[in-house]
């Protein structure tokens, strides 16, 4: 008589339980890796956005009252005929001058404020600052830009520009740069 070989029901159930435990273990190991894999992508994109915006800001004039003549007259300097810089006593505060649009910004303090895609949460429109929106790959990013005087003496004036980039639940990245009055 030939004996039929195969698995019994008990053996099959034991194999399924062992496989289930192995899958749970592998899944618990891989899930933290998957959530952390987006960090490098976020950091790379945030870095590119931060460098681009900071370069744009630093390419602007020191102040609305400064001339673009290569240092002929600087605001609040010892030069004869110079004007006081914005944000000092008796002058307009730092920030956009009147109703300037982002493409008209001409000095570093014009960029002050928060910037989000499509101007949500009472912020300015990020797409007006960096792109046309449809072509942008920065749909979930938020920029917070602050400009304040770091050094303010008659012979030396420096503005500190702080740029904070945040996206979703990622840790915000902060850039700091200085723009001198020269």
PDB file of C-alpha atoms in Angstrom:
ATOM      1  CA  UNK A   1       0.000   0.000   0.000  1.00  0.00           C
ATOM      2  CA  UNK A   2       1.329   3.450  -0.951  1.00  0.00           C
ATOM      3  CA  UNK A   3       1.398   6.054   1.745  1.00  0.00           C
ATOM      4  CA  UNK A   4       0.287   9.535   0.629  1.00  0.00           C
ATOM      5  CA  UNK A   5       2.801  12.149   1.620  1.00  0.00           C
ATOM      6  CA  UNK A   6       1.878  15.788   2.356  1.00  0.00           C
ATOM      7  CA  UNK A   7       1.280  18.304   5.097  1.00  0.00           C
ATOM      8  CA  UNK A   8      -1.282  17.809   7.761  1.00  0.00           C
ATOM      9  CA  UNK A   9      -3.666  20.575   8.740  1.00  0.00           C
ATOM     10  CA  UNK A  10      -1.722  21.200  11.956  1.00  0.00           C
ATOM     11  CA  UNK A  11       1.561  21.562  10.088  1.00  0.00           C
ATOM     12  CA  UNK A  12      -0.007  24.029   7.651  1.00  0.00           C
ATOM     13  CA  UNK A  13      -1.374  26.180  10.486  1.00  0.00           C
ATOM     14  CA  UNK A  14       2.013  26.197  12.259  1.00  0.00           C
ATOM     15  CA  UNK A  15       3.741  27.323   9.033  1.00  0.00           C
ATOM     16  CA  UNK A  16       1.178  30.146   8.567  1.00  0.00           C
ATOM     17  CA  UNK A  17       1.682  31.350  12.157  1.00  0.00           C
ATOM     18  CA  UNK A  18       5.466  31.351  11.776  1.00  0.00           C
ATOM     19  CA  UNK A  19       5.192  33.225   8.451  1.00  0.00           C
ATOM     20  CA  UNK A  20       2.818  35.781  10.028  1.00  0.00           C
ATOM     21  CA  UNK A  21       5.258  36.428  12.874  1.00  0.00           C
ATOM     22  CA  UNK A  22       8.104  36.850  10.377  1.00  0.00           C
ATOM     23  CA  UNK A  23       6.056  39.325   8.314  1.00  0.00           C
ATOM     24  CA  UNK A  24       5.138  41.370  11.407  1.00  0.00           C
ATOM     25  CA  UNK A  25       8.794  41.535  12.410  1.00  0.00           C
ATOM     26  CA  UNK A  26       9.925  42.611   8.935  1.00  0.00           C
ATOM     27  CA  UNK A  27       7.118  45.184   8.702  1.00  0.00           C
ATOM     28  CA  UNK A  28       7.996  46.679  12.106  1.00  0.00           C
ATOM     29  CA  UNK A  29      11.591  47.023  10.963  1.00  0.00           C
ATOM     30  CA  UNK A  30      10.790  48.632   7.591  1.00  0.00           C
ATOM     31  CA  UNK A  31       8.043  51.103   8.564  1.00  0.00           C
ATOM     32  CA  UNK A  32      10.344  53.555  10.403  1.00  0.00           C
ATOM     33  CA  UNK A  33      12.727  53.380   7.449  1.00  0.00           C
ATOM     34  CA  UNK A  34       9.966  54.334   5.022  1.00  0.00           C
ATOM     35  CA  UNK A  35       8.831  57.374   7.010  1.00  0.00           C
ATOM     36  CA  UNK A  36      12.423  58.595   7.383  1.00  0.00           C
ATOM     37  CA  UNK A  37      13.216  58.156   3.689  1.00  0.00           C
ATOM     38  CA  UNK A  38      11.447  61.426   2.815  1.00  0.00           C
ATOM     39  CA  UNK A  39      13.741  63.450   5.081  1.00  0.00           C
ATOM     40  CA  UNK A  40      16.639  63.602   2.624  1.00  0.00           C
ATOM     41  CA  UNK A  41      14.347  64.587  -0.239  1.00  0.00           C
ATOM     42  CA  UNK A  42      12.765  67.330   1.884  1.00  0.00           C
ATOM     43  CA  UNK A  43      16.154  68.615   3.048  1.00  0.00           C
ATOM     44  CA  UNK A  44      17.463  68.726  -0.516  1.00  0.00           C
ATOM     45  CA  UNK A  45      14.437  70.629  -1.839  1.00  0.00           C
ATOM     46  CA  UNK A  46      14.352  72.972   1.170  1.00  0.00           C
ATOM     47  CA  UNK A  47      18.054  73.698   0.680  1.00  0.00           C
ATOM     48  CA  UNK A  48      17.543  74.519  -3.009  1.00  0.00           C
ATOM     49  CA  UNK A  49      14.588  76.779  -2.207  1.00  0.00           C
ATOM     50  CA  UNK A  50      16.445  78.510   0.635  1.00  0.00           C
ATOM     51  CA  UNK A  51      19.560  79.163  -1.425  1.00  0.00           C
ATOM     52  CA  UNK A  52      17.523  80.468  -4.340  1.00  0.00           C
ATOM     53  CA  UNK A  53      15.445  82.880  -2.263  1.00  0.00           C
ATOM     54  CA  UNK A  54      18.389  84.004  -0.123  1.00  0.00           C
ATOM     55  CA  UNK A  55      20.452  84.727  -3.253  1.00  0.00           C
ATOM     56  CA  UNK A  56      17.567  86.771  -4.638  1.00  0.00           C
ATOM     57  CA  UNK A  57      17.303  88.755  -1.398  1.00  0.00           C
ATOM     58  CA  UNK A  58      21.044  89.383  -1.088  1.00  0.00           C
ATOM     59  CA  UNK A  59      21.182  90.617  -4.686  1.00  0.00           C
ATOM     60  CA  UNK A  60      18.841  93.467  -3.688  1.00  0.00           C
ATOM     61  CA  UNK A  61      19.892  96.873  -2.385  1.00  0.00           C
ATOM     62  CA  UNK A  62      20.543  97.417   1.306  1.00  0.00           C
ATOM     63  CA  UNK A  63      17.687  99.882   1.660  1.00  0.00           C
ATOM     64  CA  UNK A  64      15.068 101.784  -0.309  1.00  0.00           C
ATOM     65  CA  UNK A  65      17.039 104.985   0.323  1.00  0.00           C
ATOM     66  CA  UNK A  66      20.323 103.561  -1.022  1.00  0.00           C
ATOM     67  CA  UNK A  67      21.274 104.366  -4.575  1.00  0.00           C
ATOM     68  CA  UNK A  68      22.324 101.742  -7.089  1.00  0.00           C
ATOM     69  CA  UNK A  69      25.268 103.826  -8.221  1.00  0.00           C
ATOM     70  CA  UNK A  70      27.995 101.669  -6.722  1.00  0.00           C
ATOM     71  CA  UNK A  71      28.362 103.469  -3.418  1.00  0.00           C
ATOM     72  CA  UNK A  72      27.962 107.083  -4.528  1.00  0.00           C
ATOM     73  CA  UNK A  73      25.487 107.705  -1.708  1.00  0.00           C
ATOM     74  CA  UNK A  74      24.436 105.341   1.049  1.00  0.00           C
ATOM     75  CA  UNK A  75      21.552 105.855   3.407  1.00  0.00           C
ATOM     76  CA  UNK A  76      22.412 107.150   6.884  1.00  0.00           C
ATOM     77  CA  UNK A  77      26.087 107.392   6.124  1.00  0.00           C
ATOM     78  CA  UNK A  78      28.409 110.288   6.728  1.00  0.00           C
ATOM     79  CA  UNK A  79      28.047 111.237   3.051  1.00  0.00           C
ATOM     80  CA  UNK A  80      26.714 114.721   2.430  1.00  0.00           C
ATOM     81  CA  UNK A  81      23.157 114.581   1.129  1.00  0.00           C
ATOM     82  CA  UNK A  82      22.420 111.026   2.267  1.00  0.00           C
ATOM     83  CA  UNK A  83      18.975 110.004   3.578  1.00  0.00           C
ATOM     84  CA  UNK A  84      18.129 108.052   6.719  1.00  0.00           C
ATOM     85  CA  UNK A  85      17.639 104.309   6.219  1.00  0.00           C
ATOM     86  CA  UNK A  86      14.225 102.700   6.639  1.00  0.00           C
ATOM     87  CA  UNK A  87      13.362 101.435  10.098  1.00  0.00           C
ATOM     88  CA  UNK A  88      15.185 104.211  11.949  1.00  0.00           C
ATOM     89  CA  UNK A  89      13.524 106.950  14.022  1.00  0.00           C
ATOM     90  CA  UNK A  90      11.367 109.177  11.849  1.00  0.00           C
ATOM     91  CA  UNK A  91      11.482 106.888   8.782  1.00  0.00           C
ATOM     92  CA  UNK A  92       9.123 104.228   7.399  1.00  0.00           C
ATOM     93  CA  UNK A  93       9.396 100.827   9.075  1.00  0.00           C
ATOM     94  CA  UNK A  94      11.123  97.858   7.496  1.00  0.00           C
ATOM     95  CA  UNK A  95       9.004  95.879   5.035  1.00  0.00           C
ATOM     96  CA  UNK A  96       7.540  96.309   1.562  1.00  0.00           C
ATOM     97  CA  UNK A  97       7.399  99.928   0.441  1.00  0.00           C
ATOM     98  CA  UNK A  98       3.759 100.760  -0.264  1.00  0.00           C
ATOM     99  CA  UNK A  99       1.996  98.321  -2.555  1.00  0.00           C
ATOM    100  CA  UNK A 100       5.042  96.772  -4.235  1.00  0.00           C
ATOM    101  CA  UNK A 101       4.547  93.412  -5.900  1.00  0.00           C
ATOM    102  CA  UNK A 102       7.300  90.788  -5.439  1.00  0.00           C
ATOM    103  CA  UNK A 103       8.702  91.420  -8.930  1.00  0.00           C
ATOM    104  CA  UNK A 104       9.198  95.084  -7.888  1.00  0.00           C
ATOM    105  CA  UNK A 105      11.091  94.359  -4.648  1.00  0.00           C
ATOM    106  CA  UNK A 106      14.352  96.300  -4.723  1.00  0.00           C
ATOM    107  CA  UNK A 107      15.745  96.128  -1.174  1.00  0.00           C
ATOM    108  CA  UNK A 108      16.254  93.335   1.353  1.00  0.00           C
ATOM    109  CA  UNK A 109      13.540  94.335   3.808  1.00  0.00           C
ATOM    110  CA  UNK A 110      10.811  94.188   1.113  1.00  0.00           C
ATOM    111  CA  UNK A 111      10.755  90.385   1.520  1.00  0.00           C
ATOM    112  CA  UNK A 112       9.667  90.442   5.185  1.00  0.00           C
ATOM    113  CA  UNK A 113       6.701  88.186   5.945  1.00  0.00           C
ATOM    114  CA  UNK A 114       5.457  84.660   5.469  1.00  0.00           C
ATOM    115  CA  UNK A 115       5.136  83.053   2.050  1.00  0.00           C
ATOM    116  CA  UNK A 116       2.954  80.019   1.240  1.00  0.00           C
ATOM    117  CA  UNK A 117       1.606  78.557  -2.006  1.00  0.00           C
ATOM    118  CA  UNK A 118      -1.476  80.464  -3.185  1.00  0.00           C
ATOM    119  CA  UNK A 119      -1.243  82.899  -0.239  1.00  0.00           C
ATOM    120  CA  UNK A 120      -2.919  80.675   2.367  1.00  0.00           C
ATOM    121  CA  UNK A 121      -3.065  81.434   6.122  1.00  0.00           C
ATOM    122  CA  UNK A 122      -2.806  85.196   5.572  1.00  0.00           C
ATOM    123  CA  UNK A 123       0.650  84.918   4.013  1.00  0.00           C
ATOM    124  CA  UNK A 124       2.009  86.240   0.716  1.00  0.00           C
ATOM    125  CA  UNK A 125       1.906  84.050  -2.394  1.00  0.00           C
ATOM    126  CA  UNK A 126       5.107  81.983  -2.598  1.00  0.00           C
ATOM    127  CA  UNK A 127       4.595  81.472  -6.332  1.00  0.00           C
ATOM    128  CA  UNK A 128       4.841  85.228  -6.921  1.00  0.00           C
ATOM    129  CA  UNK A 129       8.286  85.040  -5.339  1.00  0.00           C
ATOM    130  CA  UNK A 130       9.724  81.912  -6.991  1.00  0.00           C
ATOM    131  CA  UNK A 131       7.680  80.716  -9.995  1.00  0.00           C
ATOM    132  CA  UNK A 132       4.391  80.678 -11.831  1.00  0.00           C
ATOM    133  CA  UNK A 133       2.845  78.056  -9.530  1.00  0.00           C
ATOM    134  CA  UNK A 134       1.871  75.362 -12.001  1.00  0.00           C
ATOM    135  CA  UNK A 135       5.530  74.653 -12.759  1.00  0.00           C
ATOM    136  CA  UNK A 136       6.601  74.822  -9.132  1.00  0.00           C
ATOM    137  CA  UNK A 137       7.560  71.777  -7.111  1.00  0.00           C
ATOM    138  CA  UNK A 138       7.216  73.619  -3.789  1.00  0.00           C
ATOM    139  CA  UNK A 139       3.495  73.136  -3.151  1.00  0.00           C
ATOM    140  CA  UNK A 140       3.797  72.306   0.577  1.00  0.00           C
ATOM    141  CA  UNK A 141       6.541  74.694   1.626  1.00  0.00           C
ATOM    142  CA  UNK A 142       6.282  77.794   3.802  1.00  0.00           C
ATOM    143  CA  UNK A 143       8.902  80.546   4.061  1.00  0.00           C
ATOM    144  CA  UNK A 144       9.138  82.982   6.963  1.00  0.00           C
ATOM    145  CA  UNK A 145      11.473  85.894   6.279  1.00  0.00           C
ATOM    146  CA  UNK A 146      12.583  88.431   8.857  1.00  0.00           C
ATOM    147  CA  UNK A 147      14.970  91.349   8.418  1.00  0.00           C
ATOM    148  CA  UNK A 148      16.325  93.408  11.319  1.00  0.00           C
ATOM    149  CA  UNK A 149      19.326  95.621  11.975  1.00  0.00           C
ATOM    150  CA  UNK A 150      22.221  93.616  13.368  1.00  0.00           C
ATOM    151  CA  UNK A 151      24.640  96.540  13.572  1.00  0.00           C
ATOM    152  CA  UNK A 152      23.480 100.128  13.442  1.00  0.00           C
ATOM    153  CA  UNK A 153      26.148 102.797  13.887  1.00  0.00           C
ATOM    154  CA  UNK A 154      26.834 105.895  11.775  1.00  0.00           C
ATOM    155  CA  UNK A 155      29.865 104.196  10.213  1.00  0.00           C
ATOM    156  CA  UNK A 156      28.587 100.635   9.961  1.00  0.00           C
ATOM    157  CA  UNK A 157      25.088  99.312   9.193  1.00  0.00           C
ATOM    158  CA  UNK A 158      24.251  95.638   8.731  1.00  0.00           C
ATOM    159  CA  UNK A 159      20.878  93.938   8.288  1.00  0.00           C
ATOM    160  CA  UNK A 160      20.391  90.366   9.472  1.00  0.00           C
ATOM    161  CA  UNK A 161      18.172  88.290   7.166  1.00  0.00           C
ATOM    162  CA  UNK A 162      16.596  85.176   8.699  1.00  0.00           C
ATOM    163  CA  UNK A 163      14.871  82.726   6.361  1.00  0.00           C
ATOM    164  CA  UNK A 164      12.977  79.772   7.856  1.00  0.00           C
ATOM    165  CA  UNK A 165      11.701  76.995   5.573  1.00  0.00           C
ATOM    166  CA  UNK A 166       9.072  74.502   6.754  1.00  0.00           C
ATOM    167  CA  UNK A 167       7.109  71.756   5.043  1.00  0.00           C
ATOM    168  CA  UNK A 168       4.480  69.635   6.733  1.00  0.00           C
ATOM    169  CA  UNK A 169       5.746  67.820   9.816  1.00  0.00           C
ATOM    170  CA  UNK A 170       9.412  68.110   8.858  1.00  0.00           C
ATOM    171  CA  UNK A 171      11.820  70.012  11.078  1.00  0.00           C
ATOM    172  CA  UNK A 172      12.130  73.605   9.810  1.00  0.00           C
ATOM    173  CA  UNK A 173      15.440  74.665   8.287  1.00  0.00           C
ATOM    174  CA  UNK A 174      16.784  78.139   9.022  1.00  0.00           C
ATOM    175  CA  UNK A 175      19.215  80.241   6.979  1.00  0.00           C
ATOM    176  CA  UNK A 176      20.815  83.439   8.240  1.00  0.00           C
ATOM    177  CA  UNK A 177      22.684  85.989   6.131  1.00  0.00           C
ATOM    178  CA  UNK A 178      23.912  89.545   6.599  1.00  0.00           C
ATOM    179  CA  UNK A 179      23.688  92.433   4.135  1.00  0.00           C
ATOM    180  CA  UNK A 180      25.938  95.409   4.707  1.00  0.00           C
ATOM    181  CA  UNK A 181      25.389  99.005   3.679  1.00  0.00           C
ATOM    182  CA  UNK A 182      28.094  99.336   1.052  1.00  0.00           C
TER     183      UNK A 182
END
